[in-house]
């Protein structure tokens, strides 16, 4: 019987193939589960109208600029709160009873500014509201 112990002269080997296999599986999993979304701005052209005006009676003209300023019949409204806009529309509606409201909003005006004007018109009991648009050439 041979009871001689081997001497540890052999260098230990590091097998890299299983490590590379595991890393490739992790890389494939991350690539498959990652969503590549890009946020884009849509080019939007505002609609233009070719309708004829039907109303010829008195009208209140409310202009809304792109930075949210209001002008009622050519006079600026300094306070742009809903209550102040409603009060200005009520006062103008008293001076011109049964007048329609024409809203002339800039194409770059915010949606909130136009909705604020519509809400103020509803609270001022103005029933007829129309929007001015740019006609096609």
PDB file of N, CA and C in Angstrom, residues 40-95:
ATOM      1  N   UNK A  40     -41.165  62.080 -27.829  1.00  0.00           N
ATOM      2  CA  UNK A  40     -41.093  63.002 -28.961  1.00  0.00           C
ATOM      3  C   UNK A  40     -42.230  64.001 -28.867  1.00  0.00           C
ATOM      4  N   UNK A  41     -41.997  65.160 -29.406  1.00  0.00           N
ATOM      5  CA  UNK A  41     -43.062  66.141 -29.507  1.00  0.00           C
ATOM      6  C   UNK A  41     -43.683  66.007 -30.888  1.00  0.00           C
ATOM      7  N   UNK A  42     -44.971  65.921 -30.909  1.00  0.00           N
ATOM      8  CA  UNK A  42     -45.678  65.789 -32.174  1.00  0.00           C
ATOM      9  C   UNK A  42     -45.840  67.156 -32.814  1.00  0.00           C
ATOM     10  N   UNK A  43     -45.556  67.257 -34.092  1.00  0.00           N
ATOM     11  CA  UNK A  43     -45.833  68.536 -34.755  1.00  0.00           C
ATOM     12  C   UNK A  43     -47.342  68.664 -34.964  1.00  0.00           C
ATOM     13  N   UNK A  44     -47.924  69.643 -34.334  1.00  0.00           N
ATOM     14  CA  UNK A  44     -49.373  69.824 -34.396  1.00  0.00           C
ATOM     15  C   UNK A  44     -49.685  71.134 -35.103  1.00  0.00           C
ATOM     16  N   UNK A  45     -50.503  71.040 -36.125  1.00  0.00           N
ATOM     17  CA  UNK A  45     -50.973  72.240 -36.825  1.00  0.00           C
ATOM     18  C   UNK A  45     -52.382  72.526 -36.330  1.00  0.00           C
ATOM     19  N   UNK A  46     -52.593  73.732 -35.885  1.00  0.00           N
ATOM     20  CA  UNK A  46     -53.916  74.098 -35.403  1.00  0.00           C
ATOM     21  C   UNK A  46     -54.903  74.158 -36.564  1.00  0.00           C
ATOM     22  N   UNK A  47     -56.135  73.735 -36.333  1.00  0.00           N
ATOM     23  CA  UNK A  47     -57.112  73.728 -37.426  1.00  0.00           C
ATOM     24  C   UNK A  47     -57.502  75.132 -37.839  1.00  0.00           C
ATOM     25  N   UNK A  48     -57.845  75.241 -39.089  1.00  0.00           N
ATOM     26  CA  UNK A  48     -58.335  76.499 -39.626  1.00  0.00           C
ATOM     27  C   UNK A  48     -59.759  76.275 -40.098  1.00  0.00           C
ATOM     28  N   UNK A  49     -60.556  77.308 -40.035  1.00  0.00           N
ATOM     29  CA  UNK A  49     -61.972  77.166 -40.372  1.00  0.00           C
ATOM     30  C   UNK A  49     -62.318  78.002 -41.591  1.00  0.00           C
ATOM     31  N   UNK A  50     -63.360  77.566 -42.290  1.00  0.00           N
ATOM     32  CA  UNK A  50     -63.872  78.303 -43.449  1.00  0.00           C
ATOM     33  C   UNK A  50     -65.351  78.613 -43.268  1.00  0.00           C
ATOM     34  N   UNK A  51     -65.795  78.738 -42.050  1.00  0.00           N
ATOM     35  CA  UNK A  51     -67.209  78.983 -41.783  1.00  0.00           C
ATOM     36  C   UNK A  51     -67.519  80.470 -41.907  1.00  0.00           C
ATOM     37  N   UNK A  52     -68.762  80.739 -42.214  1.00  0.00           N
ATOM     38  CA  UNK A  52     -69.218  82.117 -42.290  1.00  0.00           C
ATOM     39  C   UNK A  52     -69.824  82.502 -40.955  1.00  0.00           C
ATOM     40  N   UNK A  53     -69.682  83.739 -40.576  1.00  0.00           N
ATOM     41  CA  UNK A  53     -70.267  84.186 -39.320  1.00  0.00           C
ATOM     42  C   UNK A  53     -71.768  84.322 -39.483  1.00  0.00           C
ATOM     43  N   UNK A  54     -72.482  83.830 -38.499  1.00  0.00           N
ATOM     44  CA  UNK A  54     -73.938  83.884 -38.542  1.00  0.00           C
ATOM     45  C   UNK A  54     -74.488  85.025 -37.704  1.00  0.00           C
ATOM     46  N   UNK A  55     -73.719  85.435 -36.696  1.00  0.00           N
ATOM     47  CA  UNK A  55     -74.210  86.451 -35.783  1.00  0.00           C
ATOM     48  C   UNK A  55     -73.763  87.835 -36.250  1.00  0.00           C
ATOM     49  N   UNK A  56     -74.706  88.734 -36.277  1.00  0.00           N
ATOM     50  CA  UNK A  56     -74.366  90.108 -36.658  1.00  0.00           C
ATOM     51  C   UNK A  56     -74.698  91.092 -35.546  1.00  0.00           C
ATOM     52  N   UNK A  57     -75.191  90.565 -34.430  1.00  0.00           N
ATOM     53  CA  UNK A  57     -75.590  91.426 -33.322  1.00  0.00           C
ATOM     54  C   UNK A  57     -74.387  91.865 -32.504  1.00  0.00           C
ATOM     55  N   UNK A  58     -74.669  92.469 -31.365  1.00  0.00           N
ATOM     56  CA  UNK A  58     -73.578  92.938 -30.504  1.00  0.00           C
ATOM     57  C   UNK A  58     -72.777  91.758 -29.958  1.00  0.00           C
ATOM     58  N   UNK A  59     -71.504  92.011 -29.776  1.00  0.00           N
ATOM     59  CA  UNK A  59     -70.637  90.941 -29.283  1.00  0.00           C
ATOM     60  C   UNK A  59     -69.580  91.512 -28.347  1.00  0.00           C
ATOM     61  N   UNK A  60     -69.236  90.710 -27.371  1.00  0.00           N
ATOM     62  CA  UNK A  60     -68.118  91.002 -26.487  1.00  0.00           C
ATOM     63  C   UNK A  60     -66.909  90.261 -27.046  1.00  0.00           C
ATOM     64  N   UNK A  61     -65.800  90.936 -27.159  1.00  0.00           N
ATOM     65  CA  UNK A  61     -64.613  90.296 -27.711  1.00  0.00           C
ATOM     66  C   UNK A  61     -63.581  90.117 -26.605  1.00  0.00           C
ATOM     67  N   UNK A  62     -63.233  88.865 -26.356  1.00  0.00           N
ATOM     68  CA  UNK A  62     -62.240  88.533 -25.337  1.00  0.00           C
ATOM     69  C   UNK A  62     -61.009  87.976 -26.050  1.00  0.00           C
ATOM     70  N   UNK A  63     -59.899  88.692 -25.945  1.00  0.00           N
ATOM     71  CA  UNK A  63     -58.646  88.252 -26.556  1.00  0.00           C
ATOM     72  C   UNK A  63     -57.767  87.617 -25.478  1.00  0.00           C
ATOM     73  N   UNK A  64     -57.148  86.483 -25.832  1.00  0.00           N
ATOM     74  CA  UNK A  64     -56.250  85.782 -24.913  1.00  0.00           C
ATOM     75  C   UNK A  64     -54.897  85.681 -25.603  1.00  0.00           C
ATOM     76  N   UNK A  65     -53.866  86.220 -24.979  1.00  0.00           N
ATOM     77  CA  UNK A  65     -52.534  86.186 -25.587  1.00  0.00           C
ATOM     78  C   UNK A  65     -51.845  84.870 -25.236  1.00  0.00           C
ATOM     79  N   UNK A  66     -50.710  84.634 -25.882  1.00  0.00           N
ATOM     80  CA  UNK A  66     -49.987  83.384 -25.653  1.00  0.00           C
ATOM     81  C   UNK A  66     -49.407  83.279 -24.250  1.00  0.00           C
ATOM     82  N   UNK A  67     -49.194  84.415 -23.581  1.00  0.00           N
ATOM     83  CA  UNK A  67     -48.659  84.363 -22.221  1.00  0.00           C
ATOM     84  C   UNK A  67     -49.745  84.507 -21.161  1.00  0.00           C
ATOM     85  N   UNK A  68     -51.017  84.344 -21.548  1.00  0.00           N
ATOM     86  CA  UNK A  68     -52.109  84.277 -20.587  1.00  0.00           C
ATOM     87  C   UNK A  68     -52.703  85.604 -20.174  1.00  0.00           C
ATOM     88  N   UNK A  69     -52.496  86.662 -20.949  1.00  0.00           N
ATOM     89  CA  UNK A  69     -53.111  87.946 -20.647  1.00  0.00           C
ATOM     90  C   UNK A  69     -54.454  88.029 -21.364  1.00  0.00           C
ATOM     91  N   UNK A  70     -55.402  88.711 -20.720  1.00  0.00           N
ATOM     92  CA  UNK A  70     -56.751  88.842 -21.256  1.00  0.00           C
ATOM     93  C   UNK A  70     -57.032  90.308 -21.563  1.00  0.00           C
ATOM     94  N   UNK A  71     -57.797  90.512 -22.639  1.00  0.00           N
ATOM     95  CA  UNK A  71     -58.276  91.847 -22.981  1.00  0.00           C
ATOM     96  C   UNK A  71     -59.741  91.706 -23.386  1.00  0.00           C
ATOM     97  N   UNK A  72     -60.611  92.455 -22.720  1.00  0.00           N
ATOM     98  CA  UNK A  72     -62.038  92.412 -23.006  1.00  0.00           C
ATOM     99  C   UNK A  72     -62.413  93.704 -23.703  1.00  0.00           C
ATOM    100  N   UNK A  73     -62.866  93.592 -24.943  1.00  0.00           N
ATOM    101  CA  UNK A  73     -63.226  94.730 -25.790  1.00  0.00           C
ATOM    102  C   UNK A  73     -62.086  95.746 -25.886  1.00  0.00           C
ATOM    103  N   UNK A  74     -60.872  95.257 -25.974  1.00  0.00           N
ATOM    104  CA  UNK A  74     -59.716  96.122 -26.143  1.00  0.00           C
ATOM    105  C   UNK A  74     -59.113  96.661 -24.867  1.00  0.00           C
ATOM    106  N   UNK A  75     -59.691  96.334 -23.698  1.00  0.00           N
ATOM    107  CA  UNK A  75     -59.163  96.814 -22.415  1.00  0.00           C
ATOM    108  C   UNK A  75     -58.552  95.635 -21.662  1.00  0.00           C
ATOM    109  N   UNK A  76     -57.304  95.815 -21.234  1.00  0.00           N
ATOM    110  CA  UNK A  76     -56.622  94.748 -20.509  1.00  0.00           C
ATOM    111  C   UNK A  76     -57.300  94.487 -19.169  1.00  0.00           C
ATOM    112  N   UNK A  77     -57.325  93.212 -18.792  1.00  0.00           N
ATOM    113  CA  UNK A  77     -57.802  92.812 -17.467  1.00  0.00           C
ATOM    114  C   UNK A  77     -56.559  92.507 -16.650  1.00  0.00           C
ATOM    115  N   UNK A  78     -56.312  93.335 -15.651  1.00  0.00           N
ATOM    116  CA  UNK A  78     -55.078  93.205 -14.874  1.00  0.00           C
ATOM    117  C   UNK A  78     -55.089  91.968 -13.987  1.00  0.00           C
ATOM    118  N   UNK A  79     -56.183  91.731 -13.305  1.00  0.00           N
ATOM    119  CA  UNK A  79     -56.288  90.600 -12.387  1.00  0.00           C
ATOM    120  C   UNK A  79     -56.803  89.400 -13.167  1.00  0.00           C
ATOM    121  N   UNK A  80     -56.011  88.342 -13.241  1.00  0.00           N
ATOM    122  CA  UNK A  80     -56.361  87.205 -14.087  1.00  0.00           C
ATOM    123  C   UNK A  80     -56.900  86.044 -13.248  1.00  0.00           C
ATOM    124  N   UNK A  81     -57.610  86.348 -12.187  1.00  0.00           N
ATOM    125  CA  UNK A  81     -58.239  85.302 -11.398  1.00  0.00           C
ATOM    126  C   UNK A  81     -59.600  84.974 -12.000  1.00  0.00           C
ATOM    127  N   UNK A  82     -60.136  83.790 -11.718  1.00  0.00           N
ATOM    128  CA  UNK A  82     -61.459  83.450 -12.266  1.00  0.00           C
ATOM    129  C   UNK A  82     -62.556  84.420 -11.821  1.00  0.00           C
ATOM    130  N   UNK A  83     -62.494  84.870 -10.573  1.00  0.00           N
ATOM    131  CA  UNK A  83     -63.529  85.795 -10.081  1.00  0.00           C
ATOM    132  C   UNK A  83     -63.454  87.152 -10.776  1.00  0.00           C
ATOM    133  N   UNK A  84     -62.237  87.642 -11.001  1.00  0.00           N
ATOM    134  CA  UNK A  84     -62.082  88.950 -11.659  1.00  0.00           C
ATOM    135  C   UNK A  84     -62.530  88.870 -13.119  1.00  0.00           C
ATOM    136  N   UNK A  85     -62.220  87.775 -13.782  1.00  0.00           N
ATOM    137  CA  UNK A  85     -62.645  87.617 -15.178  1.00  0.00           C
ATOM    138  C   UNK A  85     -64.165  87.489 -15.261  1.00  0.00           C
ATOM    139  N   UNK A  86     -64.749  86.761 -14.324  1.00  0.00           N
ATOM    140  CA  UNK A  86     -66.215  86.636 -14.288  1.00  0.00           C
ATOM    141  C   UNK A  86     -66.864  87.991 -14.038  1.00  0.00           C
ATOM    142  N   UNK A  87     -66.309  88.766 -13.120  1.00  0.00           N
ATOM    143  CA  UNK A  87     -66.872  90.087 -12.823  1.00  0.00           C
ATOM    144  C   UNK A  87     -66.760  91.009 -14.029  1.00  0.00           C
ATOM    145  N   UNK A  88     -65.652  90.959 -14.735  1.00  0.00           N
ATOM    146  CA  UNK A  88     -65.490  91.805 -15.923  1.00  0.00           C
ATOM    147  C   UNK A  88     -66.476  91.402 -17.009  1.00  0.00           C
ATOM    148  N   UNK A  89     -66.691  90.116 -17.190  1.00  0.00           N
ATOM    149  CA  UNK A  89     -67.660  89.655 -18.202  1.00  0.00           C
ATOM    150  C   UNK A  89     -69.086  90.018 -17.793  1.00  0.00           C
ATOM    151  N   UNK A  90     -69.402  89.919 -16.507  1.00  0.00           N
ATOM    152  CA  UNK A  90     -70.742  90.304 -16.048  1.00  0.00           C
ATOM    153  C   UNK A  90     -70.998  91.788 -16.288  1.00  0.00           C
ATOM    154  N   UNK A  91     -70.005  92.609 -15.970  1.00  0.00           N
ATOM    155  CA  UNK A  91     -70.142  94.055 -16.164  1.00  0.00           C
ATOM    156  C   UNK A  91     -70.340  94.385 -17.643  1.00  0.00           C
ATOM    157  N   UNK A  92     -69.566  93.716 -18.508  1.00  0.00           N
ATOM    158  CA  UNK A  92     -69.703  93.980 -19.940  1.00  0.00           C
ATOM    159  C   UNK A  92     -71.035  93.453 -20.470  1.00  0.00           C
ATOM    160  N   UNK A  93     -71.515  92.333 -19.907  1.00  0.00           N
ATOM    161  CA  UNK A  93     -72.801  91.788 -20.334  1.00  0.00           C
ATOM    162  C   UNK A  93     -73.956  92.669 -19.888  1.00  0.00           C
ATOM    163  N   UNK A  94     -73.800  93.395 -18.797  1.00  0.00           N
ATOM    164  CA  UNK A  94     -74.842  94.335 -18.354  1.00  0.00           C
ATOM    165  C   UNK A  94     -74.931  95.501 -19.335  1.00  0.00           C
ATOM    166  N   UNK A  95     -73.763  95.946 -19.808  1.00  0.00           N
ATOM    167  CA  UNK A  95     -73.744  97.068 -20.754  1.00  0.00           C
ATOM    168  C   UNK A  95     -74.279  96.662 -22.124  1.00  0.00           C
TER     169      UNK A  95
END
